[in-house]
Amino acid sequence: AEQKEGGGLKARGDAWLLTLTGDEDDGGAAKRQGYWELLAGEHNSYVDDNTGGGDCPFARNAATITPTAEEGRLLIQGGWEPFVRTFSDSWLLSVRNL
């Protein structure tokens, strides 16, 4: 989320991938580095006009993301567009090919 002009939150529809490199040291502390990659962002037509639908959900804040029993899948549920609407939909995201 980002701040809207005049206050409040603006729902965003971007999706990012975090890739971690490196290993844990002997003490269990992580000695890892990482980088973020934008997978879908504000340039995406589904996101720009916030129409959602098709293969992309509406931009939203406060959705839950839960790993499923099947490896490589995430369940995205609910959320809201601040002071506009509340979502009760669910989306299943496959992350196997990333």
GROMACS .gro file of C-alpha atoms in nm:
model
   98
    1ALA     CA    1   0.000   0.000   0.000
    2GLU     CA    2   0.105   0.354  -0.051
    3GLN     CA    3  -0.036   0.681   0.073
    4LYS     CA    4  -0.302   0.847  -0.142
    5GLU     CA    5  -0.285   1.214  -0.217
    6GLY     CA    6  -0.487   1.378   0.056
    7GLY     CA    7  -0.434   1.086   0.299
    8GLY     CA    8  -0.543   0.726   0.330
    9LEU     CA    9  -0.410   0.417   0.157
   10LYS     CA   10  -0.399   0.336  -0.214
   11ALA     CA   11  -0.443  -0.034  -0.294
   12ARG     CA   12  -0.163  -0.167  -0.512
   13GLY     CA   13  -0.175  -0.462  -0.747
   14ASP     CA   14   0.194  -0.529  -0.787
   15ALA     CA   15   0.355  -0.865  -0.718
   16TRP     CA   16   0.720  -0.915  -0.627
   17LEU     CA   17   0.952  -1.217  -0.611
   18LEU     CA   18   1.223  -1.226  -0.341
   19THR     CA   19   1.521  -1.448  -0.428
   20LEU     CA   20   1.760  -1.534  -0.145
   21THR     CA   21   2.116  -1.652  -0.196
   22GLY     CA   22   2.373  -1.788   0.047
   23ASP     CA   23   2.359  -2.026   0.344
   24GLU     CA   24   2.313  -2.015   0.718
   25ASP     CA   25   2.629  -2.002   0.926
   26ASP     CA   26   2.710  -2.259   1.201
   27GLY     CA   27   2.530  -2.054   1.466
   28GLY     CA   28   2.202  -2.065   1.273
   29ALA     CA   29   2.217  -1.701   1.171
   30ALA     CA   30   2.146  -1.635   0.808
   31LYS     CA   31   2.428  -1.501   0.594
   32ARG     CA   32   2.208  -1.444   0.297
   33GLN     CA   33   2.162  -1.175   0.042
   34GLY     CA   34   1.856  -1.120  -0.162
   35TYR     CA   35   1.706  -0.923  -0.443
   36TRP     CA   36   1.352  -0.833  -0.542
   37GLU     CA   37   1.208  -0.873  -0.892
   38LEU     CA   38   0.885  -0.707  -1.005
   39LEU     CA   39   0.655  -0.974  -1.155
   40ALA     CA   40   0.345  -0.762  -1.217
   41GLY     CA   41   0.320  -0.394  -1.148
   42GLU     CA   42   0.155  -0.064  -1.215
   43HIS     CA   43   0.234  -0.099  -1.586
   44ASN     CA   44   0.000  -0.401  -1.598
   45SER     CA   45  -0.331  -0.298  -1.759
   46TYR     CA   46  -0.522  -0.505  -1.505
   47VAL     CA   47  -0.367  -0.293  -1.232
   48ASP     CA   48  -0.368   0.054  -1.389
   49ASP     CA   49  -0.745   0.082  -1.411
   50ASN     CA   50  -0.805  -0.155  -1.117
   51THR     CA   51  -1.049  -0.358  -1.325
   52GLY     CA   52  -0.917  -0.693  -1.204
   53GLY     CA   53  -1.076  -0.997  -1.357
   54GLY     CA   54  -0.925  -1.234  -1.606
   55ASP     CA   55  -0.613  -1.390  -1.458
   56CYS     CA   56  -0.538  -1.106  -1.216
   57PRO     CA   57  -0.721  -0.999  -0.898
   58PHE     CA   58  -0.817  -0.641  -0.819
   59ALA     CA   59  -0.553  -0.436  -0.639
   60ARG     CA   60  -0.614  -0.459  -0.263
   61ASN     CA   61  -0.475  -0.410   0.086
   62ALA     CA   62  -0.485  -0.652   0.380
   63ALA     CA   63  -0.543  -0.976   0.188
   64THR     CA   64  -0.427  -1.301   0.346
   65ILE     CA   65  -0.176  -1.523   0.167
   66THR     CA   66  -0.154  -1.883   0.284
   67PRO     CA   67   0.063  -2.167   0.150
   68THR     CA   68  -0.147  -2.469   0.050
   69ALA     CA   69  -0.076  -2.836   0.117
   70GLU     CA   70   0.027  -2.867  -0.247
   71GLU     CA   71   0.381  -2.733  -0.279
   72GLY     CA   72   0.424  -2.426  -0.497
   73ARG     CA   73   0.075  -2.282  -0.449
   74LEU     CA   74  -0.048  -1.985  -0.246
   75LEU     CA   75  -0.409  -1.904  -0.158
   76ILE     CA   76  -0.492  -1.533  -0.163
   77GLN     CA   77  -0.817  -1.436   0.010
   78GLY     CA   78  -1.011  -1.121   0.085
   79GLY     CA   79  -0.868  -0.779   0.145
   80TRP     CA   80  -1.011  -0.438   0.075
   81GLU     CA   81  -0.981  -0.125  -0.131
   82PRO     CA   82  -0.969   0.129   0.153
   83PHE     CA   83  -1.302   0.301   0.215
   84VAL     CA   84  -1.437   0.175  -0.118
   85ARG     CA   85  -1.510  -0.200  -0.098
   86THR     CA   86  -1.427  -0.525   0.076
   87PHE     CA   87  -1.334  -0.838  -0.121
   88SER     CA   88  -1.453  -1.188  -0.034
   89ASP     CA   89  -1.291  -1.361  -0.332
   90SER     CA   90  -1.012  -1.619  -0.342
   91TRP     CA   91  -0.728  -1.667  -0.589
   92LEU     CA   92  -0.486  -1.958  -0.622
   93LEU     CA   93  -0.136  -1.856  -0.729
   94SER     CA   94   0.104  -2.112  -0.870
   95VAL     CA   95   0.468  -2.024  -0.801
   96ARG     CA   96   0.630  -2.338  -0.939
   97ASN     CA   97   0.773  -2.181  -1.255
   98LEU     CA   98   0.926  -1.873  -1.092
   0.00000   0.00000   0.00000
